Coordinates of C-alpha atoms in Angstrom, one line a residue:
M1 CA 207.8 77.9 73.8
K2 CA 206.2 76.0 76.7
K3 CA 206.1 79.1 78.7
K4 CA 204.3 81.0 75.9
I5 CA 201.8 78.2 75.4
L6 CA 201.0 78.2 79.2
E7 CA 200.5 82.0 79.1
Y8 CA 198.2 81.7 76.0
S9 CA 196.3 78.9 77.7
K10 CA 195.7 81.0 80.8
I11 CA 194.5 83.9 78.6
L12 CA 192.1 81.6 76.7
L13 CA 190.8 80.1 79.9
L14 CA 190.0 83.6 81.3
C15 CA 188.3 84.6 78.1
V16 CA 186.1 81.4 78.2
L17 CA 185.3 82.1 81.9
F18 CA 184.3 85.7 81.2
M19 CA 182.2 84.7 78.2
G20 CA 180.4 82.1 80.3
C21 CA 179.5 84.5 83.0
K22 CA 176.3 85.7 81.4
K23 CA 173.5 87.6 83.1
E24 CA 171.3 84.5 83.0
F25 CA 173.7 82.7 85.4
L26 CA 173.3 85.5 88.0
E27 CA 169.5 85.4 87.6
K28 CA 169.2 81.6 88.3
K29 CA 167.4 80.6 91.5
P30 CA 169.5 79.1 94.2
A31 CA 167.0 76.2 94.5
S32 CA 164.6 74.7 92.1
N33 CA 161.7 74.7 94.6
I34 CA 161.8 78.5 95.0
S35 CA 158.8 80.2 93.3
V36 CA 159.0 83.8 92.1
P37 CA 155.6 85.5 92.4
S38 CA 154.4 86.4 88.9
T39 CA 150.6 86.4 88.9
I40 CA 148.2 88.9 90.4
E41 CA 146.9 86.3 92.9
E42 CA 150.4 85.3 93.9
L43 CA 151.4 88.9 94.4
R44 CA 148.2 89.6 96.4
L45 CA 149.1 86.9 98.9
L46 CA 152.3 88.9 99.7
L47 CA 150.1 91.7 101.0
I48 CA 147.9 89.6 103.2
N49 CA 150.8 88.4 105.2
T50 CA 149.7 89.4 108.8
V51 CA 153.1 88.6 110.2
D52 CA 154.9 91.5 108.5
I53 CA 152.1 93.6 107.0
R54 CA 149.9 96.2 108.8
R55 CA 152.2 96.6 111.8
S56 CA 153.3 100.0 113.1
P57 CA 156.1 101.2 115.3
A58 CA 155.3 101.1 119.0
L59 CA 157.7 103.9 119.8
G60 CA 155.1 106.7 119.3
E61 CA 152.7 105.1 121.8
L62 CA 155.4 104.1 124.3
S63 CA 156.7 107.7 124.5
G64 CA 153.2 109.3 124.4
D65 CA 150.9 110.5 127.2
D66 CA 148.1 107.9 126.9
Y67 CA 149.3 106.3 130.1
Y68 CA 151.5 106.9 133.1
M69 CA 153.6 104.8 135.6
E70 CA 155.0 105.1 139.1
K71 CA 158.8 104.9 139.3
A72 CA 158.7 101.3 140.7
E73 CA 156.5 100.2 137.8
W74 CA 158.7 102.1 135.3
S75 CA 161.9 100.5 136.6
G76 CA 160.4 97.0 136.4
Q77 CA 159.3 97.1 132.8
F78 CA 159.3 93.9 130.7
L79 CA 161.9 95.4 128.3
P80 CA 164.4 98.3 128.8
Y81 CA 163.1 99.6 125.5
F82 CA 159.7 100.2 127.1
S83 CA 161.0 102.2 130.1
N84 CA 163.6 104.1 128.0
S85 CA 160.9 105.2 125.5
Y86 CA 158.7 106.4 128.4
V87 CA 161.3 108.9 129.6
W88 CA 162.6 109.8 126.1
S89 CA 166.0 108.4 126.9
S90 CA 168.9 109.4 124.6
D91 CA 169.7 105.7 124.2
I92 CA 166.4 104.0 123.8
Y93 CA 167.5 100.7 122.2
Q94 CA 170.8 100.3 124.1
G95 CA 172.6 98.8 121.2
A96 CA 169.9 96.3 120.4
A97 CA 170.8 94.2 117.3
S98 CA 167.3 94.3 115.9
V99 CA 165.1 97.4 116.0
L100 CA 161.6 96.3 115.0
D101 CA 160.3 99.9 114.9
W102 CA 162.6 100.5 112.0
N103 CA 163.0 97.0 110.4
T104 CA 159.3 96.1 110.2
P105 CA 158.1 99.1 108.3
Y106 CA 160.9 98.8 105.8
T107 CA 160.1 95.1 105.4
Q108 CA 156.6 96.2 104.5
V109 CA 158.1 98.7 102.0
L110 CA 160.0 95.8 100.5
Y111 CA 156.9 93.7 100.1
A112 CA 155.1 96.6 98.5
N113 CA 158.0 97.4 96.1
V114 CA 158.2 93.7 95.1
V115 CA 154.5 93.8 94.1
L116 CA 154.9 97.1 92.3
D117 CA 158.0 96.0 90.4
R118 CA 156.5 92.6 89.4
L119 CA 153.2 94.2 88.3
K120 CA 155.1 96.0 85.6
K121 CA 155.7 92.6 84.0
V122 CA 152.0 91.6 84.2
E123 CA 149.8 92.7 81.3
R124 CA 146.8 94.7 82.4
N125 CA 143.8 93.8 80.2
G126 CA 140.1 93.8 80.2
G127 CA 140.0 90.5 82.2
N128 CA 142.2 91.5 85.1
A129 CA 142.0 95.3 85.1
E130 CA 140.0 95.6 88.4
A131 CA 142.2 93.1 90.3
Y132 CA 145.3 94.7 88.8
D133 CA 144.3 98.2 89.9
E134 CA 143.2 97.0 93.4
L135 CA 146.5 95.3 94.0
K136 CA 148.6 98.2 92.8
G137 CA 146.5 100.6 94.9
T138 CA 146.9 98.4 97.9
A139 CA 150.7 98.2 97.5
L140 CA 151.0 102.0 97.1
F141 CA 148.7 102.5 100.2
M142 CA 150.8 100.2 102.3
R143 CA 154.1 101.8 101.2
A144 CA 152.8 105.2 102.0
W145 CA 151.5 103.9 105.4
S146 CA 155.0 102.6 106.3
F147 CA 156.8 105.7 105.1
F148 CA 154.4 107.8 107.3
D149 CA 154.9 105.6 110.3
L150 CA 158.6 105.9 110.0
A151 CA 158.5 109.6 109.5
Q152 CA 156.5 110.0 112.8
V153 CA 159.2 108.4 115.0
F154 CA 162.5 108.8 113.1
A155 CA 162.2 112.3 111.6
V156 CA 161.4 115.8 112.8
P157 CA 157.8 117.1 112.7
Y158 CA 156.7 118.6 109.4
D159 CA 157.3 122.4 109.2
A160 CA 156.5 124.1 105.8
Q161 CA 159.2 126.7 106.4
T162 CA 162.0 124.2 106.8
A163 CA 160.7 121.0 105.2
A164 CA 163.0 121.4 102.1
T165 CA 166.1 121.2 104.3
D166 CA 165.0 119.1 107.3
L167 CA 166.1 115.5 107.0
G168 CA 163.4 112.9 106.5
I169 CA 163.7 109.2 106.0
P170 CA 165.3 106.9 103.2
L171 CA 162.7 106.4 100.5
R172 CA 163.0 103.0 99.0
E173 CA 160.9 103.0 95.8
T174 CA 162.2 99.8 94.3
A175 CA 162.9 96.2 95.4
D176 CA 166.3 96.3 93.8
I177 CA 168.8 95.8 96.6
D178 CA 171.5 97.5 94.6
A179 CA 169.6 100.8 94.4
P180 CA 171.3 103.5 96.4
T181 CA 169.8 104.5 99.8
V182 CA 169.6 108.2 100.3
R183 CA 168.0 110.0 103.2
A184 CA 165.3 112.3 101.7
S185 CA 164.2 115.7 103.0
I186 CA 161.0 116.0 105.0
K187 CA 159.4 117.7 102.0
D188 CA 160.3 114.9 99.6
T189 CA 159.2 112.3 102.3
Y190 CA 155.7 113.8 102.6
D191 CA 155.5 114.4 98.8
R192 CA 156.1 110.7 98.2
I193 CA 153.6 109.7 100.9
L194 CA 150.9 112.0 99.4
A195 CA 151.7 110.9 95.8
D196 CA 151.4 107.2 96.8
I197 CA 148.1 107.7 98.6
G198 CA 146.7 109.9 95.8
E199 CA 147.4 107.2 93.2
A200 CA 146.1 104.5 95.6
G201 CA 142.8 106.5 95.9
R202 CA 142.4 106.5 92.2
L203 CA 143.0 102.8 91.9
I204 CA 141.1 101.4 94.9
R205 CA 137.4 100.9 94.2
I206 CA 136.3 99.2 97.4
E207 CA 134.3 101.6 99.6
K208 CA 134.7 99.9 102.9
S209 CA 137.4 97.6 104.1
P210 CA 136.4 93.9 104.3
I211 CA 137.8 91.2 106.6
N212 CA 138.3 93.2 109.8
G213 CA 139.7 96.3 108.0
Y214 CA 142.9 94.5 106.9
M215 CA 142.8 95.8 103.3
P216 CA 142.6 99.5 102.4
S217 CA 139.4 101.0 101.0
K218 CA 138.2 104.4 99.8
A219 CA 137.2 105.2 103.4
S220 CA 140.7 104.4 104.7
V221 CA 142.4 106.3 101.9
Y222 CA 140.4 109.4 102.8
G223 CA 141.0 108.9 106.6
F224 CA 144.7 108.4 105.9
L225 CA 144.9 111.6 103.8
S226 CA 143.2 113.5 106.6
R227 CA 145.7 112.2 109.1
V228 CA 148.7 113.2 106.9
Y229 CA 147.4 116.7 106.3
L230 CA 146.6 117.1 110.0
T231 CA 150.3 116.2 110.7
M232 CA 151.3 118.8 108.1
R233 CA 149.1 121.4 109.8
E234 CA 147.0 121.8 106.6
Y235 CA 143.8 121.9 108.5
P236 CA 141.3 122.7 105.7
R237 CA 142.4 119.7 103.7
A238 CA 142.5 117.5 106.8
S239 CA 138.9 118.5 107.5
L240 CA 137.9 117.9 103.8
Y241 CA 139.2 114.4 103.7
A242 CA 137.9 113.5 107.2
D243 CA 134.4 114.5 105.9
S244 CA 135.0 112.3 102.9
A245 CA 135.9 109.3 105.1
L246 CA 132.9 109.9 107.3
G247 CA 130.7 110.2 104.3
I248 CA 131.5 106.5 103.6
K249 CA 131.6 105.2 107.1
A250 CA 130.5 107.2 110.2
T251 CA 129.3 104.4 112.4
L252 CA 129.7 104.9 116.2
I253 CA 129.6 102.2 118.8
N254 CA 126.9 102.4 121.5
Y255 CA 129.0 102.1 124.7
N256 CA 126.0 101.0 126.6
T257 CA 126.1 97.7 124.7
L258 CA 129.7 96.9 125.8
S259 CA 130.6 94.7 128.6
T260 CA 132.2 96.5 131.5
S261 CA 133.7 93.3 132.9
A262 CA 135.3 92.0 129.7
T263 CA 139.1 92.1 129.5
V264 CA 138.8 93.2 125.9
P265 CA 135.6 95.3 125.5
L266 CA 136.2 95.8 121.8
T267 CA 137.0 93.2 119.2
T268 CA 139.3 93.8 116.3
D269 CA 136.4 94.0 113.9
H270 CA 134.5 96.7 115.8
A271 CA 132.1 99.0 113.9
E272 CA 134.2 102.1 113.9
S273 CA 137.4 100.6 112.5
I274 CA 138.2 101.6 108.9
Y275 CA 141.8 100.2 108.7
Q276 CA 143.9 98.3 111.3
S277 CA 147.6 98.3 112.1
T278 CA 148.9 96.7 115.3
L279 CA 152.1 97.5 117.2
V280 CA 155.3 95.7 116.2
T281 CA 156.1 94.7 119.8
A282 CA 154.2 93.0 122.6
N283 CA 151.9 95.7 124.1
P284 CA 153.7 97.1 127.1
L285 CA 150.6 98.9 128.4
V286 CA 149.2 95.6 129.8
Y287 CA 152.0 95.8 132.4
V288 CA 151.1 99.3 133.6
V289 CA 149.7 99.9 137.0
T290 CA 149.3 103.5 138.0
S291 CA 149.5 105.1 141.4
Q292 CA 145.7 105.2 141.6
G293 CA 145.4 101.4 141.1
Y294 CA 144.2 101.5 137.6
S295 CA 145.5 99.7 134.5
I296 CA 145.1 100.7 130.9
V297 CA 144.2 97.6 128.9
I298 CA 144.4 97.8 125.1
R299 CA 143.7 95.0 122.8
C300 CA 145.5 96.6 119.9
F301 CA 145.9 100.1 118.4
M302 CA 143.5 100.4 115.5
Q303 CA 143.8 103.2 112.9
A304 CA 140.2 104.2 113.1
I305 CA 138.3 107.5 113.0
R306 CA 138.4 107.6 116.7
R307 CA 141.0 105.8 119.0
M308 CA 139.3 104.1 121.9
I309 CA 141.3 103.4 125.1
F310 CA 139.5 101.8 128.0
V311 CA 140.6 102.5 131.6
K312 CA 139.4 100.0 134.1
P313 CA 140.2 99.0 137.7
F314 CA 143.3 96.8 137.8
T315 CA 142.7 93.4 139.3
S316 CA 145.5 91.1 138.2
R317 CA 148.4 90.9 135.8

């Protein structure tokens, strides 16, 4: 009898435990001082975080042809990652535990997805419609920007003939950590990028980016679309959207007004910039000294209508 009572007690205890494990328990915050963003203003603050937002992989610039090094300079680079990228090594990161070129863009995707997911729980009404649309458009723009950045360095170039079968990147479209991660095709990758930018363009009303080009605008949407279509080799559309961007902002800097002795001839809020994104790592180009005694000095890489790179005599590190 005692044995049966003990068994029944165990069964009853298990039933109580299972009945007590409600979903609300799992949704409780681990600490009472943790605030979950829920208003438009709180969500907007997530997207003006300059530590994680508006930063692009450095790999494309490091492995590009905008600068050159002698062997001695190459072998003495600040990080092996810099020199490995320069020669397109088969093992660029050499087992590094953290790869910022990959992690940072996906961190930005997470921020954008959090905003998009939480906005679904915010009522859009006559009093907040403009702010709501602007925030949603900004999140979509930034997610598309990060997807595009990732596709440029971690996927093959777009080819219309093979895009449906070529592997692209994982497309995270929700902040839910339990959602499966699947590597999309190149076609699906670019379709998602274009869909996000297209919707962002319909929602964003600001013509020109305020505050040093940190927030997207109509001009940056058109410029971004032009860049994506150029990458896809759809040149008529690239030209069309470039004209649209220039129709809003076509300012050129008069180089005669720039200081030839300044270490940084251009500031981050220069007249030609329509949207800014800086590299995820310390700029390696400030360490470069070429065989002709010149150094390329770049303050940051800005996504503008024109990229400006100043070459000046090297004087000191």
